[in-house]
Amino acid sequence: MEVLKLVELKKYFGGVRALDGVSLTLEEGESVMLIGPNGAGKTTLVNAVSGYLRVDGGKIIFMNQDLTDTKPTERVRKGIVRSFQLANNFDKLTVYENILVAVMAKKQQHLKFTKVVDNYKEEFEEAEQVLNLFDLGDKAHEYITNISYGDRKLLDAAIAFTLGPKLIMLDEPTSGVATSEKDAVMKKITDAIQRTKVASIIIEHDMDIVFRYGKRVVVLHQGKIIADGTVEQIRRDEEVRRLLLGGIYA
Amino acid sequence: MVERISRPLGDDLRSNIVLTLALALAYPLVYYLSPGLGLVMGYGMTWVSALLGFNLLFGYGGLLSFGHALFLGLGAYTAGFLYKYLGINNIELHILGSVLSSLGIAALIGPLVVRYTKIFFAILMLAIAQVFWSLYYKFFWITGGTDGIKLPRFTIMGIPLEGLDFATYHHIYFYYVTALTLLLTYFMWRLVNSPFGLALRATRDNEVRSRFIGIDVYKMRLYAFVISAVYAGITGALAVNHQRLVTPDIAYWTTSGKVVFATLIGGSKLFIGPVIGSFVFHLVESFAMRFIYWQLIMGALVIIIIMFVPGGITQILKTPFFGARLTRRAGG
Amino acid sequence: MIGLEELVVRTYNVFFGASVLFLVAVGLNIIYGVMKIVNLAHPSLFMFGSYTVAGLIMSAVVNVFGSSIAPLLLLPPIFAAIVVVIVSLALYPFFQFSSGKGDEVQLLITYGLLLIFEDIFRLVWGSAPLRASQPFELAGIFRIGQYIVPLYNAYVIAFAFGVAVLLWYFLFKTKLGMVIRASSMDLEMASALGTDAKMVLLLTVALAGFLAGLGGGLFIPSTSAMLGMSVELLVLAFVVVVIGGLGSFFGSLIGALIVSFLRTITLIFIPELELALLYIVAFAVLLLKPEGLGGGRKW
Ligand SMILES: Nc1ncnc2c1ncn2[C@@H]1O[C@H](COP(=O)(O)OP(=O)(O)OP(=O)(O)O)[C@@H](O)[C@H]1O
Ligand SMILES: [Mg+2]
């Protein structure tokens, strides 16, 4: 079944055509790596699908439902979840609380006030599982300001997974992460994707990572999809090479 | 296995209850040594509710209200009107009435004001409070204008306290308010430590991320706003029964300023901050008021606190006392 | 039914009120535009101008120049403006500290300043209302039918109009003004283009202070300076700013006219609801046009 179907999405910023008629289909459990040069419109695509931005044209169909004009919160509830290019966490909460609040939100318990959080045993366990899966357990009680930027990015992704999405969109999960840790981070993320069988769109700049972890790769350029295929096909694609790889892989 | 919720001292329920009980125990001695200070403690206890309410919005929700005098005023005039027009001087009914009036008005203006944050929220609240103040002031044939409404001694559960000497009457008031404050503290503590409280802090830290984990930020803020209003309204009803006079002063912007200031003195970052702040503020005020330029002192203190000790007294005490973390281990 | 004469008189009052509000609000907007600070103490600076004139300058000017009208009209506001510029610049460290920090920081710091100013007025000039009505009385009155109207208010209107035009010219036609407006968009960008950011900020603070002092000094002969007026002005100026759009020069003009108009109307019919009605209108604007009636333009 199709999880996501984008039909001719358009988003303009003044004269800039950030999305210039993007059509894309994602099957259940399918993983897409979204690549493209700076300013190609990758983040804008995630913004549009997650409801951060209103589109100027086109349709967003999710699980056979038209969500084009819905609020972000509704899309989250339906299962569309994202992370951000710049780490976006709850700064004055601990790592643990960051995850816990996501667990509560997923279960729509964030409006409950009759019991103190200490009593939510199940939710604690769920949060702890996530912490352990993403190797954040030893930093659980640190405040966000005390952890590394790489960990913040990882936490951002972990929060997204906590919500139990059907479609997860991660905006450059490895940007700002030390080169030596990029692989480890990507591995945790792909493991989580495989385990949860969630459909995913991952924006990535590092072509090493793309070639190592990618299956289907979509290339965006000036708001248009210029290539869509397997890693192998993309690797051989002349135009993509010119655009992205420069001399390195030539 | 990771530890579960850990709360620093001052954020836990026990230290809050202990502090209030300790003050209640100290009160007779304080009153004996200096009735004036006993009265100051009475003011301190009376204001705890308003400050807890204010800090729910400010400390936990990140919304700075410069107009909480609106709700103190509503509570106060509800008590005043209940007596003036219906002859009711039963304190339970005054409290109930103030809860209803502040809840009603908050539910009316809340949907408008919580759409705004930061500067706009702060100044909108200031402005709305000033509008209400102008109404109390101008409709003098209803409100008594600046002469206000004089209240007789209140009754508790219908039991009159008229015959008692002033000291006894005041002791009764103090312990009545202490009991109520313990109850309100308990409920507020539960609230800020519930999933709602956690999510409210999340909306404070990062509105956008909150939205993208599915939290309806507007609703969270609206609920917090209404609860905050009710807590402030209760203080309004209590305060005028303490002073036995309702004047527009309690709804004036200076009262809002005191709410902000008292919370800052105590520190907005720990649950216990506003409780400490309420007593320290009234102590400071009782000294500063002797000096007619007390606003100057207050203004300077606000600036000094913000620039140098943003965590207030709890920050200063942090090293000796609040530094210790109370941690609870996971079960299993 | 309102007769033609009354209409003229009321309109005259509307313009007078609008002039005063414009002079308060425009400085508030300039500081906000460039530094992104809502200076709660800005109306206090305005009142500082009023108090300086009422408590100090006016009698000095009268002593020196007697009752010749020109110096009485011109010197007090100019002196007040100079004094308030100095005071504003002395406050610069506070603005600088607040800038870029959380909103509560700037609100609380400028609120602290507001409290301090209130007591400085009390300390220096006492709590009795203070008058500086010599130019007001010298200017005399004129008649519109059965109505007696003070001529001085016409001077205030003309003066405010002059200030608005000069300010417009400064902001939109001079290089310095352009730099200020550019900084409001992006201070970093402006400094990358070789502007000394700190100079721009100092200039902005000085300009806002100048307008506040000038306005306060100009306005005070028509009334008397009292404690608490700063907050009343703040509450009104905020409506102006909401209606006109925060940070907008033209918004201050439009907002001031609308607020003054509404006030005059309510004061005729339902004086008790003056503030309440203003805020209902402000709310309506916020809901329907959150960027204000200035059309969301930056300046
Ligand atoms: N909110 C906005 N307002 C104006 N222009 C915008 C906005 N967001 C994006 N743009 C513009 O749209 C275009 C696409 O931006 P987008 O952020 O989607 O690129 P990207 O592919 O994510 O780039 P990067 O690899 O640098 O993250 C760019 O030209 C950008 O300047
Ligand atoms: Mg991007």
Tab-separated table of C-alpha atoms in Angstrom, chain C:
chain	number	residue	atom	x	y	z
C	1	MET	CA	-27.150	65.642	16.899
C	2	ILE	CA	-23.643	66.999	16.791
C	3	GLY	CA	-23.431	70.418	15.275
C	4	LEU	CA	-20.727	71.526	12.893
C	5	GLU	CA	-19.011	73.605	15.549
C	6	GLU	CA	-18.844	70.739	17.979
C	7	LEU	CA	-17.547	68.499	15.249
C	8	VAL	CA	-14.708	70.896	14.551
C	9	VAL	CA	-13.814	71.130	18.220
C	10	ARG	CA	-13.888	67.369	18.661
C	11	THR	CA	-11.745	66.847	15.613
C	12	TYR	CA	-9.294	69.358	16.975
C	13	ASN	CA	-9.111	67.318	20.167
C	14	VAL	CA	-8.689	64.100	18.252
C	15	PHE	CA	-5.682	65.545	16.469
C	16	PHE	CA	-4.235	66.860	19.682
C	17	GLY	CA	-4.552	63.455	21.375
C	18	ALA	CA	-3.154	61.737	18.320
C	19	SER	CA	-0.145	64.056	18.283
C	20	VAL	CA	0.738	63.161	21.848
C	21	LEU	CA	0.238	59.447	21.304
C	22	PHE	CA	2.262	59.546	18.116
C	23	LEU	CA	5.150	61.170	19.943
C	24	VAL	CA	5.111	58.405	22.561
C	25	ALA	CA	4.544	55.483	20.250
C	26	VAL	CA	6.997	56.369	17.527
C	27	GLY	CA	9.968	56.139	19.864
C	28	LEU	CA	8.714	52.844	21.234
C	29	ASN	CA	8.516	51.564	17.687
C	30	ILE	CA	11.941	52.815	16.681
C	31	ILE	CA	13.627	51.043	19.593
C	32	TYR	CA	11.650	47.918	18.842
C	33	GLY	CA	12.349	48.149	15.140
C	34	VAL	CA	16.097	48.215	15.570
C	35	MET	CA	16.813	46.486	18.874
C	36	LYS	CA	13.755	44.249	19.136
C	37	ILE	CA	13.195	45.568	22.628
C	38	VAL	CA	9.824	46.651	23.919
C	39	ASN	CA	10.932	49.364	26.264
C	40	LEU	CA	8.305	49.513	28.984
C	41	ALA	CA	10.177	52.493	30.378
C	42	HIS	CA	9.812	54.505	27.180
C	43	PRO	CA	6.711	56.379	28.379
C	44	SER	CA	8.658	57.083	31.559
C	45	LEU	CA	11.279	58.805	29.424
C	46	PHE	CA	8.478	60.818	27.856
C	47	MET	CA	7.311	61.792	31.327
C	48	PHE	CA	10.895	62.537	32.245
C	49	GLY	CA	10.741	65.177	29.535
C	50	SER	CA	7.488	66.497	30.982
C	51	TYR	CA	8.844	66.630	34.508
C	52	THR	CA	12.062	68.272	33.436
C	53	VAL	CA	10.066	71.041	31.817
C	54	ALA	CA	7.485	71.386	34.550
C	55	GLY	CA	9.891	71.110	37.430
C	56	LEU	CA	12.947	72.851	36.086
C	57	ILE	CA	13.190	74.336	32.664
C	58	MET	CA	9.981	76.272	32.286
C	59	SER	CA	10.537	78.522	35.265
C	60	ALA	CA	14.135	79.058	34.184
C	61	VAL	CA	13.043	80.066	30.720
C	62	VAL	CA	10.388	82.351	32.151
C	63	ASN	CA	12.987	83.937	34.429
C	64	VAL	CA	15.288	84.670	31.529
C	65	PHE	CA	12.871	85.548	28.775
C	66	GLY	CA	9.882	86.784	30.703
C	67	SER	CA	6.713	86.412	28.773
C	68	SER	CA	7.961	86.524	25.209
C	69	ILE	CA	6.226	83.619	23.590
C	70	ALA	CA	8.771	82.232	21.122
C	71	PRO	CA	11.391	81.048	23.617
C	72	LEU	CA	8.645	79.631	25.824
C	73	LEU	CA	7.347	77.581	22.976
C	74	LEU	CA	10.648	76.365	21.632
C	75	LEU	CA	13.230	76.130	24.378
C	76	PRO	CA	11.549	73.834	26.910
C	77	PRO	CA	10.924	70.889	24.555
C	78	ILE	CA	14.401	71.176	23.113
C	79	PHE	CA	16.039	71.244	26.524
C	80	ALA	CA	13.884	68.342	27.635
C	81	ALA	CA	14.909	66.389	24.555
C	82	ILE	CA	18.585	66.964	25.302
C	83	VAL	CA	18.167	65.908	28.917
C	84	VAL	CA	16.278	62.761	27.969
C	85	VAL	CA	18.819	61.847	25.303
C	86	ILE	CA	21.475	61.899	27.999
C	87	VAL	CA	19.306	59.825	30.330
C	88	SER	CA	18.537	57.341	27.548
C	89	LEU	CA	22.181	56.928	26.676
C	90	ALA	CA	22.916	56.293	30.330
C	91	LEU	CA	20.396	53.443	30.144
C	92	TYR	CA	22.076	51.960	27.100
C	93	PRO	CA	23.898	49.224	29.061
C	94	PHE	CA	20.534	47.892	30.214
C	95	PHE	CA	19.181	47.796	26.684
C	96	GLN	CA	22.334	46.158	25.489
C	97	PHE	CA	22.089	43.548	28.222
C	98	SER	CA	18.465	42.805	27.334
C	99	SER	CA	18.965	42.679	23.612
C	100	GLY	CA	19.092	39.160	22.295
C	101	LYS	CA	18.194	37.602	25.643
C	102	GLY	CA	14.864	36.008	26.416
C	103	ASP	CA	11.890	38.309	26.186
C	104	GLU	CA	11.243	38.094	29.887
C	105	VAL	CA	14.670	39.607	30.483
C	106	GLN	CA	13.956	42.771	28.519
C	107	LEU	CA	10.450	43.044	29.911
C	108	LEU	CA	11.602	42.721	33.482
C	109	ILE	CA	14.575	45.013	33.132
C	110	THR	CA	12.606	47.761	31.453
C	111	TYR	CA	9.853	47.191	34.001
C	112	GLY	CA	12.417	47.689	36.744
C	113	LEU	CA	13.427	50.950	35.073
C	114	LEU	CA	9.801	52.021	34.933
C	115	LEU	CA	9.470	51.486	38.689
C	116	ILE	CA	12.675	53.377	39.339
C	117	PHE	CA	11.591	56.330	37.187
C	118	GLU	CA	8.276	56.519	38.994
C	119	ASP	CA	10.057	57.028	42.287
C	120	ILE	CA	12.662	59.330	40.843
C	121	PHE	CA	9.801	61.608	39.812
C	122	ARG	CA	8.388	61.345	43.312
C	123	LEU	CA	11.771	61.879	44.914
C	124	VAL	CA	12.769	64.879	42.822
C	125	TRP	CA	9.447	66.542	42.095
C	126	GLY	CA	7.099	65.266	44.769
C	127	SER	CA	3.749	63.640	44.319
C	128	ALA	CA	1.648	66.751	43.741
C	129	PRO	CA	0.702	67.444	40.120
C	130	LEU	CA	3.183	69.774	38.489
C	131	ARG	CA	2.249	72.415	35.951
C	132	ALA	CA	4.147	74.334	33.303
C	133	SER	CA	1.263	76.221	31.822
C	134	GLN	CA	2.917	79.548	30.981
C	135	PRO	CA	3.065	79.018	27.188
C	136	PHE	CA	-0.393	77.479	27.286
C	137	GLU	CA	-1.794	80.588	28.920
C	138	LEU	CA	0.263	82.990	26.850
C	139	ALA	CA	-0.878	81.376	23.643
C	140	GLY	CA	-4.400	82.110	24.688
C	141	ILE	CA	-7.618	80.826	23.246
C	142	PHE	CA	-9.788	81.174	20.243
C	143	ARG	CA	-13.453	80.664	19.731
C	144	ILE	CA	-15.295	78.272	17.528
C	145	GLY	CA	-18.868	79.393	17.888
C	146	GLN	CA	-19.777	78.912	21.513
C	147	TYR	CA	-16.686	76.801	22.192
C	148	ILE	CA	-13.464	78.085	23.676
C	149	VAL	CA	-10.396	76.244	22.497
C	150	PRO	CA	-6.782	76.586	23.618
C	151	LEU	CA	-4.440	77.732	20.877
C	152	TYR	CA	-1.443	75.960	22.406
C	153	ASN	CA	-2.871	72.593	21.400
C	154	ALA	CA	-2.744	73.711	17.792
C	155	TYR	CA	0.931	74.366	18.311
C	156	VAL	CA	1.372	70.816	19.644
C	157	ILE	CA	-0.407	69.412	16.613
C	158	ALA	CA	1.681	71.457	14.209
C	159	PHE	CA	4.868	70.592	16.050
C	160	ALA	CA	4.090	66.866	16.057
C	161	PHE	CA	3.288	67.093	12.378
C	162	GLY	CA	6.623	68.784	11.797
C	163	VAL	CA	8.399	66.091	13.792
C	164	ALA	CA	6.647	63.388	11.788
C	165	VAL	CA	7.708	64.954	8.502
C	166	LEU	CA	11.294	65.508	9.595
C	167	LEU	CA	11.482	62.008	11.006
C	168	TRP	CA	10.103	60.582	7.807
C	169	TYR	CA	12.686	62.546	5.874
C	170	PHE	CA	15.444	61.393	8.193
C	171	LEU	CA	14.460	57.718	8.120
C	172	PHE	CA	13.650	57.444	4.452
C	173	LYS	CA	15.728	60.064	2.682
C	174	THR	CA	19.026	60.295	4.518
C	175	LYS	CA	21.877	57.827	4.518
C	176	LEU	CA	21.875	57.540	8.303
C	177	GLY	CA	18.158	56.816	8.309
C	178	MET	CA	18.654	54.158	5.699
C	179	VAL	CA	21.335	52.549	7.854
C	180	ILE	CA	18.957	52.515	10.803
C	181	ARG	CA	16.206	50.933	8.780
C	182	ALA	CA	18.593	48.408	7.315
C	183	SER	CA	19.785	47.506	10.796
C	184	SER	CA	16.241	46.800	11.818
C	185	MET	CA	16.105	44.105	9.184
C	186	ASP	CA	19.385	42.532	10.009
C	187	LEU	CA	21.926	44.010	12.338
C	188	GLU	CA	24.610	41.523	11.385
C	189	MET	CA	24.093	42.208	7.735
C	190	ALA	CA	24.295	45.934	8.353
C	191	SER	CA	27.532	45.561	10.242
C	192	ALA	CA	28.900	43.323	7.527
C	193	LEU	CA	28.264	46.204	5.148
C	194	GLY	CA	30.634	48.248	7.225
C	195	THR	CA	28.256	49.943	9.617
C	196	ASP	CA	29.403	50.210	13.180
C	197	ALA	CA	26.634	48.251	14.887
C	198	LYS	CA	27.188	49.821	18.257
C	199	MET	CA	26.990	53.317	16.808
C	200	VAL	CA	23.689	52.447	15.186
C	201	LEU	CA	22.299	51.160	18.459
C	202	LEU	CA	23.464	54.213	20.366
C	203	LEU	CA	21.983	56.405	17.692
C	204	THR	CA	18.682	54.560	17.895
C	205	VAL	CA	18.512	54.879	21.660
C	206	ALA	CA	19.391	58.559	21.390
C	207	LEU	CA	16.782	59.150	18.697
C	208	ALA	CA	14.041	57.457	20.694
C	209	GLY	CA	15.085	59.424	23.759
C	210	PHE	CA	15.107	62.650	21.766
C	211	LEU	CA	11.569	62.050	20.531
C	212	ALA	CA	10.378	61.119	24.007
C	213	GLY	CA	11.904	64.187	25.610
C	214	LEU	CA	10.659	66.475	22.877
C	215	GLY	CA	7.165	65.017	23.098
C	216	GLY	CA	7.036	65.130	26.866
C	217	GLY	CA	8.289	68.695	26.988
C	218	LEU	CA	5.892	69.829	24.309
C	219	PHE	CA	2.853	68.172	25.760
C	220	ILE	CA	3.154	69.167	29.381
C	221	PRO	CA	1.956	72.811	29.220
C	222	SER	CA	-1.482	71.496	28.191
C	223	THR	CA	-1.867	69.429	31.335
C	224	SER	CA	-0.014	68.634	34.538
C	225	ALA	CA	2.594	66.009	35.224
C	226	MET	CA	1.437	63.356	37.647
C	227	LEU	CA	2.705	60.098	39.000
C	228	GLY	CA	1.182	57.109	37.219
C	229	MET	CA	0.975	58.899	33.869
C	230	SER	CA	3.812	56.784	32.498
C	231	VAL	CA	1.763	53.652	32.881
C	232	GLU	CA	-1.354	55.265	31.466
C	233	LEU	CA	0.664	56.328	28.446
C	234	LEU	CA	2.218	52.874	28.200
C	235	VAL	CA	-1.186	51.241	28.140
C	236	LEU	CA	-2.410	53.656	25.454
C	237	ALA	CA	0.799	53.506	23.442
C	238	PHE	CA	0.525	49.760	23.422
C	239	VAL	CA	-2.880	49.984	21.790
C	240	VAL	CA	-1.408	52.364	19.238
C	241	VAL	CA	1.378	49.935	18.535
C	242	VAL	CA	-0.926	46.948	18.269
C	243	ILE	CA	-3.304	48.718	15.963
C	244	GLY	CA	-0.579	50.250	13.836
C	245	GLY	CA	1.810	47.320	13.849
C	246	LEU	CA	4.842	46.842	16.075
C	247	GLY	CA	7.997	48.495	14.794
C	248	SER	CA	6.342	50.577	12.099
C	249	PHE	CA	6.721	54.342	11.654
C	250	PHE	CA	3.557	54.696	9.625
C	251	GLY	CA	1.791	52.362	12.020
C	252	SER	CA	2.467	54.823	14.848
C	253	LEU	CA	0.734	57.543	12.840
C	254	ILE	CA	-2.304	55.505	11.904
C	255	GLY	CA	-2.561	53.896	15.330
C	256	ALA	CA	-2.323	57.220	17.135
C	257	LEU	CA	-5.109	58.726	15.044
C	258	ILE	CA	-7.395	55.743	15.507
C	259	VAL	CA	-6.823	55.502	19.239
C	260	SER	CA	-7.340	59.196	19.745
C	261	PHE	CA	-10.500	59.089	17.667
C	262	LEU	CA	-11.893	56.159	19.616
C	263	ARG	CA	-11.049	57.764	22.921
C	264	THR	CA	-12.803	60.961	21.992
C	265	ILE	CA	-15.896	59.095	20.885
C	266	THR	CA	-16.133	56.950	23.993
C	267	LEU	CA	-15.426	59.890	26.263
C	268	ILE	CA	-18.485	61.592	24.807
C	269	PHE	CA	-20.851	58.674	25.044
C	270	ILE	CA	-19.650	56.107	27.572
C	271	PRO	CA	-16.644	57.495	29.426
C	272	GLU	CA	-16.477	54.512	31.791
C	273	LEU	CA	-15.708	52.167	28.957
C	274	GLU	CA	-12.958	54.213	27.365
C	275	LEU	CA	-10.125	51.741	27.926
C	276	ALA	CA	-12.320	48.705	27.538
C	277	LEU	CA	-13.474	49.767	24.081
C	278	LEU	CA	-9.939	50.584	22.999
C	279	TYR	CA	-8.859	47.100	23.896
C	280	ILE	CA	-11.742	45.474	22.178
C	281	VAL	CA	-10.669	47.266	19.025
C	282	ALA	CA	-7.030	46.335	19.607
C	283	PHE	CA	-8.072	42.711	20.029
C	284	ALA	CA	-10.115	42.803	16.888
C	285	VAL	CA	-7.110	44.127	14.983
C	286	LEU	CA	-4.858	41.477	16.495
C	287	LEU	CA	-7.243	38.755	15.478
C	288	LEU	CA	-8.048	39.996	12.006
C	289	LYS	CA	-4.766	41.582	11.052
C	290	PRO	CA	-2.027	40.449	13.433
C	291	GLU	CA	0.597	42.549	11.697
C	292	GLY	CA	-1.391	45.713	12.389
C	293	LEU	CA	-3.158	48.186	10.162
C	294	GLY	CA	0.178	49.585	9.016
C	295	GLY	CA	-0.074	46.802	6.484
C	296	GLY	CA	2.771	44.832	8.015
C	297	ARG	CA	5.334	47.174	6.522
C	298	LYS	CA	8.563	47.245	8.404
C	299	TRP	CA	8.657	51.014	8.669
